[in-house]
Amino acid sequence: MAQFVSVPPLSPLSARLPEGGASVPPAAEAPAPGDLPTWDLGDLYTGPDDPRLTDDLDAAARAADAFREGHVERVGALSGADLGKAVAEFERISETLYRVMSYAQLLHAGDQTDADIGRFYQGVQERVTDISARMLFFTLELNQLDDDALAGRMEAPEAGHYASWIRDLRVFRDHQLPEAMERLLHEKDVAGRSAWVRLFDETLAHLRFDIDGRPHTMTEALDQLSDRDRSRRETAARAIGAGLNANSRLFAHITNTLAKDKQIEDQWRNYAHPMAPRNLANQVEDAVVDALVTAVRESYAETSHRYYTMKAKWFGLDTLATWDRNAPLPDAEDRRFSWDEARGVVLDAYGAFSPRLADLGRRFFDNAWIDVPPRPGKASGAFAHPTVPSAHPYLLLNFMGRTRDVMTLAHELGHGVHQLLAAPKGVLMADTPLTLAETASVFGEMLTFRAMLDAETDPRRRRTMLVGKVEDMLNTVVRQIAFHEFERRVHTERRDGALSEERLNTLWMDVQRESLGPAFDFDDGYRVFWAYIPHFVHTPFYVYAYAFGDCLVNSLYAVHQSGTVPNFQDAYLEMLAAGGTLRHRDLLAPFGLDAGDPGFWRRGLDVLKGFIDELEQVA
């Protein structure tokens, strides 16, 4: 979809990768779905046939027509006060469209195999695209104003209120196309990129993996990769590999089509490299991202390679198989958390840091804002969707009771709290760049982990917890940068022609060998595991934001522990409440941090290295 008028992304904010759990195996069966809460989308609409939904779309269409009639080819002549009023009307109409689209996305995420829901989702997407296309001129004409003319208008408080949104809009100035071309791209998206994304999602949702004679969903199969029994892990891994391989031609075609689509648009928009639009949207300089990627890749030997070599020794193996990556330790204590236990652990950790943080988090449990149980057809992984400021966020989980599921709850709840705090900024300015959007989520995980670790006195259980944290950090930092490198290579090579399934497999294995190291013996089935990663399809170059957030939070948490920033909790909540109004340098300045400092990322990685050092000592 064209970048100047947007509806909520198909992949909701903060989508967390579906992975095998952390290194704590099950003691009992996962919580029964009937015992777990589901969300109530009635705060948006009561159902696809809700008359309010139809009325909202009709009203938005009329308002968009009136907005166009009143402002097209006249934005440059607006006074500062009138420009501010125009942006406010643009925001009001956009919020209505966001509300409708959010409802359709959440309904579809709840069951991606229901044909009726699929048709409803497609229909809403087409209608919203048609309406928003009528307002596309507005952001384009805004960007045509020269800096001096705009500066004068921004002195009016009505326009000045939207200064940060206009600032961020204008970073795309040099990359916008004439309105007719922008509108064509925008309207064709529903039959182009969005259609391919939906095909990917629904294909994954329909896949079943034969394990021990019973069909398993992707969520169930991935969960078994953390089983205590190595043979069960192997069975699951081979089933996943076989299932993905059977559909690899389709997944390769989707990947090639979307990469080519991006290449064409990037060329027309004159972007220097495939990551450029994502970096601009994230409000982060190319040099900062390059420094992050370089620091993580240079750390492989001291982080992932060292840790997995140690893990192989714990298992009495010369090398690990891919299905051992998230395996529980041989002497790990069996543990499954009930939903009530998980909720208590996370809210207690949040409350120990800030009672207000816990109060905000508690709202998600006191209301039906979380969809918890795994079920056939439901989107795998986890996410937090902000919806619109006039409503509230929703969280989607696939809770299996593992320690990693508790950390996923802490992660997504962090996003949800962040979105609540930023909501007063309004629909145009509440949204946070992906790099900073991961701050609250990873910080919530760190609070929860530290609370659990500090409360544990048994050395064996403490080691198990440290192992779980290290593996989560490796999945968040090392694995995501490896994913980023895979994407970079795919998009670079795609410029010279379509990549075969085998070439995609080769690129995947190259980055996996580089990142995971010599401790692994890679089986053939693992070669096609790139095919299930939703971020590659939904949001190209999303994944480095996880590593950005993890390293940033490590530094931020160190400042908290040092006590050098008075009223740290208040400053932290104020940072979250800023939404998208401030850049990363301004947000981090009160904490004495600068992501542009070459040493910033190394300091963040030192926390991971320190945990591995501790494991070496206790081993």
PDB file of N, CA and C in Angstrom, residues 30-40 106-112 217-220 223 336-340 342 364-365 367-383 394-402 405 408-409:
ATOM      1  N   ALA A  30      -0.651 -28.785  28.538  1.00  0.00           N
ATOM      2  CA  ALA A  30      -0.890 -27.353  28.456  1.00  0.00           C
ATOM      3  C   ALA A  30      -2.299 -27.042  28.954  1.00  0.00           C
ATOM      4  N   PRO A  31      -2.517 -25.806  29.431  1.00  0.00           N
ATOM      5  CA  PRO A  31      -3.860 -25.435  29.892  1.00  0.00           C
ATOM      6  C   PRO A  31      -4.899 -25.676  28.806  1.00  0.00           C
ATOM      7  N   ALA A  32      -6.032 -26.179  29.220  1.00  0.00           N
ATOM      8  CA  ALA A  32      -7.097 -26.441  28.253  1.00  0.00           C
ATOM      9  C   ALA A  32      -7.646 -25.133  27.717  1.00  0.00           C
ATOM     10  N   PRO A  33      -7.919 -25.065  26.405  1.00  0.00           N
ATOM     11  CA  PRO A  33      -8.435 -23.822  25.827  1.00  0.00           C
ATOM     12  C   PRO A  33      -9.661 -23.284  26.551  1.00  0.00           C
ATOM     13  N   GLY A  34     -10.524 -24.174  27.043  1.00  0.00           N
ATOM     14  CA  GLY A  34     -11.724 -23.729  27.731  1.00  0.00           C
ATOM     15  C   GLY A  34     -11.439 -22.999  29.031  1.00  0.00           C
ATOM     16  N   ASP A  35     -10.237 -23.188  29.574  1.00  0.00           N
ATOM     17  CA  ASP A  35      -9.867 -22.535  30.823  1.00  0.00           C
ATOM     18  C   ASP A  35      -9.197 -21.188  30.593  1.00  0.00           C
ATOM     19  N   LEU A  36      -9.013 -20.816  29.343  1.00  0.00           N
ATOM     20  CA  LEU A  36      -8.262 -19.609  29.014  1.00  0.00           C
ATOM     21  C   LEU A  36      -9.182 -18.545  28.424  1.00  0.00           C
ATOM     22  N   PRO A  37      -8.927 -17.283  28.742  1.00  0.00           N
ATOM     23  CA  PRO A  37      -9.815 -16.211  28.264  1.00  0.00           C
ATOM     24  C   PRO A  37      -9.640 -15.922  26.780  1.00  0.00           C
ATOM     25  N   THR A  38     -10.701 -15.457  26.175  1.00  0.00           N
ATOM     26  CA  THR A  38     -10.668 -14.989  24.787  1.00  0.00           C
ATOM     27  C   THR A  38     -11.113 -13.532  24.766  1.00  0.00           C
ATOM     28  N   TRP A  39     -10.746 -12.857  23.695  1.00  0.00           N
ATOM     29  CA  TRP A  39     -11.097 -11.437  23.640  1.00  0.00           C
ATOM     30  C   TRP A  39     -12.542 -11.216  23.198  1.00  0.00           C
ATOM     31  N   ASP A  40     -13.043 -10.038  23.529  1.00  0.00           N
ATOM     32  CA  ASP A  40     -14.359  -9.596  23.085  1.00  0.00           C
ATOM     33  C   ASP A  40     -14.137  -8.374  22.206  1.00  0.00           C
ATOM     34  N   LEU A 106      -8.384  -8.258  13.389  1.00  0.00           N
ATOM     35  CA  LEU A 106      -8.433  -9.072  14.601  1.00  0.00           C
ATOM     36  C   LEU A 106      -9.361 -10.267  14.421  1.00  0.00           C
ATOM     37  N   LEU A 107     -10.493 -10.046  13.759  1.00  0.00           N
ATOM     38  CA  LEU A 107     -11.410 -11.155  13.501  1.00  0.00           C
ATOM     39  C   LEU A 107     -10.731 -12.206  12.634  1.00  0.00           C
ATOM     40  N   HIS A 108     -10.005 -11.770  11.619  1.00  0.00           N
ATOM     41  CA  HIS A 108      -9.310 -12.691  10.726  1.00  0.00           C
ATOM     42  C   HIS A 108      -8.189 -13.421  11.456  1.00  0.00           C
ATOM     43  N   ALA A 109      -7.469 -12.723  12.338  1.00  0.00           N
ATOM     44  CA  ALA A 109      -6.391 -13.366  13.094  1.00  0.00           C
ATOM     45  C   ALA A 109      -6.934 -14.461  14.007  1.00  0.00           C
ATOM     46  N   GLY A 110      -8.165 -14.298  14.468  1.00  0.00           N
ATOM     47  CA  GLY A 110      -8.761 -15.301  15.338  1.00  0.00           C
ATOM     48  C   GLY A 110      -9.066 -16.604  14.630  1.00  0.00           C
ATOM     49  N   ASP A 111      -9.320 -16.538  13.326  1.00  0.00           N
ATOM     50  CA  ASP A 111      -9.546 -17.758  12.534  1.00  0.00           C
ATOM     51  C   ASP A 111      -9.272 -17.441  11.069  1.00  0.00           C
ATOM     52  N   GLN A 112      -8.069 -17.785  10.639  1.00  0.00           N
ATOM     53  CA  GLN A 112      -7.661 -17.500   9.268  1.00  0.00           C
ATOM     54  C   GLN A 112      -8.103 -18.576   8.288  1.00  0.00           C
ATOM     55  N   THR A 217      -1.306 -28.262  14.363  1.00  0.00           N
ATOM     56  CA  THR A 217      -1.148 -26.927  13.796  1.00  0.00           C
ATOM     57  C   THR A 217       0.309 -26.499  13.918  1.00  0.00           C
ATOM     58  N   MET A 218       0.646 -25.389  13.265  1.00  0.00           N
ATOM     59  CA  MET A 218       1.999 -24.863  13.369  1.00  0.00           C
ATOM     60  C   MET A 218       2.360 -24.556  14.822  1.00  0.00           C
ATOM     61  N   THR A 219       1.447 -23.936  15.557  1.00  0.00           N
ATOM     62  CA  THR A 219       1.707 -23.609  16.961  1.00  0.00           C
ATOM     63  C   THR A 219       1.998 -24.861  17.767  1.00  0.00           C
ATOM     64  N   GLU A 220       1.199 -25.900  17.581  1.00  0.00           N
ATOM     65  CA  GLU A 220       1.399 -27.137  18.330  1.00  0.00           C
ATOM     66  C   GLU A 220       2.710 -27.802  17.947  1.00  0.00           C
ATOM     67  N   ASP A 223       5.648 -25.902  19.404  1.00  0.00           N
ATOM     68  CA  ASP A 223       5.721 -26.108  20.842  1.00  0.00           C
ATOM     69  C   ASP A 223       6.430 -27.422  21.165  1.00  0.00           C
ATOM     70  N   ARG A 336       4.987 -26.238  34.252  1.00  0.00           N
ATOM     71  CA  ARG A 336       4.001 -25.568  33.411  1.00  0.00           C
ATOM     72  C   ARG A 336       3.296 -24.539  34.293  1.00  0.00           C
ATOM     73  N   PHE A 337       3.104 -23.363  33.769  1.00  0.00           N
ATOM     74  CA  PHE A 337       2.396 -22.314  34.486  1.00  0.00           C
ATOM     75  C   PHE A 337       0.921 -22.329  34.084  1.00  0.00           C
ATOM     76  N   SER A 338       0.058 -22.184  35.078  1.00  0.00           N
ATOM     77  CA  SER A 338      -1.335 -21.925  34.756  1.00  0.00           C
ATOM     78  C   SER A 338      -1.451 -20.474  34.301  1.00  0.00           C
ATOM     79  N   TRP A 339      -2.595 -20.150  33.696  1.00  0.00           N
ATOM     80  CA  TRP A 339      -2.806 -18.774  33.251  1.00  0.00           C
ATOM     81  C   TRP A 339      -2.807 -17.811  34.443  1.00  0.00           C
ATOM     82  N   ASP A 340      -3.443 -18.201  35.531  1.00  0.00           N
ATOM     83  CA  ASP A 340      -3.470 -17.344  36.715  1.00  0.00           C
ATOM     84  C   ASP A 340      -2.069 -17.126  37.271  1.00  0.00           C
ATOM     85  N   ALA A 342       0.764 -17.232  35.544  1.00  0.00           N
ATOM     86  CA  ALA A 342       1.481 -16.360  34.604  1.00  0.00           C
ATOM     87  C   ALA A 342       1.066 -14.904  34.790  1.00  0.00           C
ATOM     88  N   PHE A 364      -5.975  -5.194  31.031  1.00  0.00           N
ATOM     89  CA  PHE A 364      -6.096  -6.194  29.979  1.00  0.00           C
ATOM     90  C   PHE A 364      -6.710  -7.488  30.511  1.00  0.00           C
ATOM     91  N   PHE A 365      -6.497  -7.767  31.806  1.00  0.00           N
ATOM     92  CA  PHE A 365      -7.044  -8.974  32.408  1.00  0.00           C
ATOM     93  C   PHE A 365      -8.445  -8.744  32.963  1.00  0.00           C
ATOM     94  N   ASN A 367     -10.604  -6.800  31.710  1.00  0.00           N
ATOM     95  CA  ASN A 367     -11.484  -6.706  30.545  1.00  0.00           C
ATOM     96  C   ASN A 367     -11.088  -7.804  29.552  1.00  0.00           C
ATOM     97  N   ALA A 368     -11.951  -8.061  28.600  1.00  0.00           N
ATOM     98  CA  ALA A 368     -11.691  -9.141  27.630  1.00  0.00           C
ATOM     99  C   ALA A 368     -10.860  -8.606  26.471  1.00  0.00           C
ATOM    100  N   TRP A 369      -9.608  -8.257  26.770  1.00  0.00           N
ATOM    101  CA  TRP A 369      -8.731  -7.647  25.784  1.00  0.00           C
ATOM    102  C   TRP A 369      -7.640  -8.602  25.301  1.00  0.00           C
ATOM    103  N   ILE A 370      -7.653  -9.843  25.771  1.00  0.00           N
ATOM    104  CA  ILE A 370      -6.604 -10.799  25.407  1.00  0.00           C
ATOM    105  C   ILE A 370      -7.244 -12.077  24.902  1.00  0.00           C
ATOM    106  N   ASP A 371      -6.742 -12.581  23.785  1.00  0.00           N
ATOM    107  CA  ASP A 371      -7.151 -13.882  23.262  1.00  0.00           C
ATOM    108  C   ASP A 371      -6.005 -14.849  23.523  1.00  0.00           C
ATOM    109  N   VAL A 372      -6.214 -15.807  24.396  1.00  0.00           N
ATOM    110  CA  VAL A 372      -5.121 -16.585  24.980  1.00  0.00           C
ATOM    111  C   VAL A 372      -4.946 -17.984  24.396  1.00  0.00           C
ATOM    112  N   PRO A 373      -6.014 -18.787  24.224  1.00  0.00           N
ATOM    113  CA  PRO A 373      -5.806 -20.199  23.887  1.00  0.00           C
ATOM    114  C   PRO A 373      -5.390 -20.436  22.441  1.00  0.00           C
ATOM    115  N   PRO A 374      -4.494 -21.376  22.209  1.00  0.00           N
ATOM    116  CA  PRO A 374      -4.222 -21.803  20.832  1.00  0.00           C
ATOM    117  C   PRO A 374      -5.403 -22.613  20.313  1.00  0.00           C
ATOM    118  N   ARG A 375      -5.659 -22.478  19.015  1.00  0.00           N
ATOM    119  CA  ARG A 375      -6.752 -23.236  18.414  1.00  0.00           C
ATOM    120  C   ARG A 375      -6.532 -23.297  16.908  1.00  0.00           C
ATOM    121  N   PRO A 376      -7.105 -24.294  16.254  1.00  0.00           N
ATOM    122  CA  PRO A 376      -6.940 -24.399  14.803  1.00  0.00           C
ATOM    123  C   PRO A 376      -7.428 -23.136  14.101  1.00  0.00           C
ATOM    124  N   GLY A 377      -6.651 -22.685  13.123  1.00  0.00           N
ATOM    125  CA  GLY A 377      -7.026 -21.519  12.340  1.00  0.00           C
ATOM    126  C   GLY A 377      -6.534 -20.200  12.887  1.00  0.00           C
ATOM    127  N   LYS A 378      -6.229 -20.163  14.179  1.00  0.00           N
ATOM    128  CA  LYS A 378      -5.782 -18.920  14.807  1.00  0.00           C
ATOM    129  C   LYS A 378      -4.360 -18.596  14.357  1.00  0.00           C
ATOM    130  N   ALA A 379      -4.067 -17.298  14.212  1.00  0.00           N
ATOM    131  CA  ALA A 379      -2.711 -16.874  13.852  1.00  0.00           C
ATOM    132  C   ALA A 379      -1.723 -17.399  14.882  1.00  0.00           C
ATOM    133  N   SER A 380      -0.573 -17.872  14.419  1.00  0.00           N
ATOM    134  CA  SER A 380       0.443 -18.378  15.332  1.00  0.00           C
ATOM    135  C   SER A 380       1.229 -17.212  15.916  1.00  0.00           C
ATOM    136  N   GLY A 381       2.063 -17.513  16.916  1.00  0.00           N
ATOM    137  CA  GLY A 381       2.864 -16.467  17.533  1.00  0.00           C
ATOM    138  C   GLY A 381       2.031 -15.605  18.463  1.00  0.00           C
ATOM    139  N   ALA A 382       2.382 -14.332  18.539  1.00  0.00           N
ATOM    140  CA  ALA A 382       1.700 -13.404  19.441  1.00  0.00           C
ATOM    141  C   ALA A 382       1.847 -11.997  18.901  1.00  0.00           C
ATOM    142  N   PHE A 383       0.878 -11.138  19.244  1.00  0.00           N
ATOM    143  CA  PHE A 383       1.024  -9.736  18.860  1.00  0.00           C
ATOM    144  C   PHE A 383       0.188  -8.856  19.776  1.00  0.00           C
ATOM    145  N   TYR A 394      -5.563  -4.706  21.779  1.00  0.00           N
ATOM    146  CA  TYR A 394      -5.874  -6.112  22.000  1.00  0.00           C
ATOM    147  C   TYR A 394      -4.586  -6.924  21.884  1.00  0.00           C
ATOM    148  N   LEU A 395      -4.482  -7.978  22.698  1.00  0.00           N
ATOM    149  CA  LEU A 395      -3.330  -8.880  22.651  1.00  0.00           C
ATOM    150  C   LEU A 395      -3.784 -10.245  22.156  1.00  0.00           C
ATOM    151  N   LEU A 396      -2.973 -10.858  21.297  1.00  0.00           N
ATOM    152  CA  LEU A 396      -3.183 -12.244  20.875  1.00  0.00           C
ATOM    153  C   LEU A 396      -1.994 -13.064  21.346  1.00  0.00           C
ATOM    154  N   LEU A 397      -2.286 -14.166  22.028  1.00  0.00           N
ATOM    155  CA  LEU A 397      -1.266 -15.105  22.495  1.00  0.00           C
ATOM    156  C   LEU A 397      -1.653 -16.506  22.033  1.00  0.00           C
ATOM    157  N   ASN A 398      -0.693 -17.412  22.114  1.00  0.00           N
ATOM    158  CA  ASN A 398      -0.959 -18.843  21.988  1.00  0.00           C
ATOM    159  C   ASN A 398      -0.306 -19.490  23.206  1.00  0.00           C
ATOM    160  N   PHE A 399      -1.011 -19.443  24.330  1.00  0.00           N
ATOM    161  CA  PHE A 399      -0.443 -19.789  25.635  1.00  0.00           C
ATOM    162  C   PHE A 399      -0.441 -21.294  25.846  1.00  0.00           C
ATOM    163  N   MET A 400       0.782 -21.839  26.008  1.00  0.00           N
ATOM    164  CA  MET A 400       0.933 -23.277  26.244  1.00  0.00           C
ATOM    165  C   MET A 400       1.454 -23.566  27.648  1.00  0.00           C
ATOM    166  N   GLY A 401       1.668 -22.530  28.452  1.00  0.00           N
ATOM    167  CA  GLY A 401       2.062 -22.728  29.838  1.00  0.00           C
ATOM    168  C   GLY A 401       3.551 -22.790  30.089  1.00  0.00           C
ATOM    169  N   ARG A 402       4.359 -22.624  29.060  1.00  0.00           N
ATOM    170  CA  ARG A 402       5.802 -22.703  29.249  1.00  0.00           C
ATOM    171  C   ARG A 402       6.338 -21.375  29.795  1.00  0.00           C
ATOM    172  N   ASP A 405       6.170 -18.704  27.396  1.00  0.00           N
ATOM    173  CA  ASP A 405       4.841 -18.122  27.257  1.00  0.00           C
ATOM    174  C   ASP A 405       4.596 -17.040  28.306  1.00  0.00           C
ATOM    175  N   THR A 408       6.430 -14.184  26.941  1.00  0.00           N
ATOM    176  CA  THR A 408       5.667 -13.608  25.830  1.00  0.00           C
ATOM    177  C   THR A 408       4.528 -12.746  26.354  1.00  0.00           C
ATOM    178  N   LEU A 409       3.868 -13.201  27.412  1.00  0.00           N
ATOM    179  CA  LEU A 409       2.831 -12.380  28.037  1.00  0.00           C
ATOM    180  C   LEU A 409       3.425 -11.067  28.539  1.00  0.00           C
TER     181      LEU A 409
END
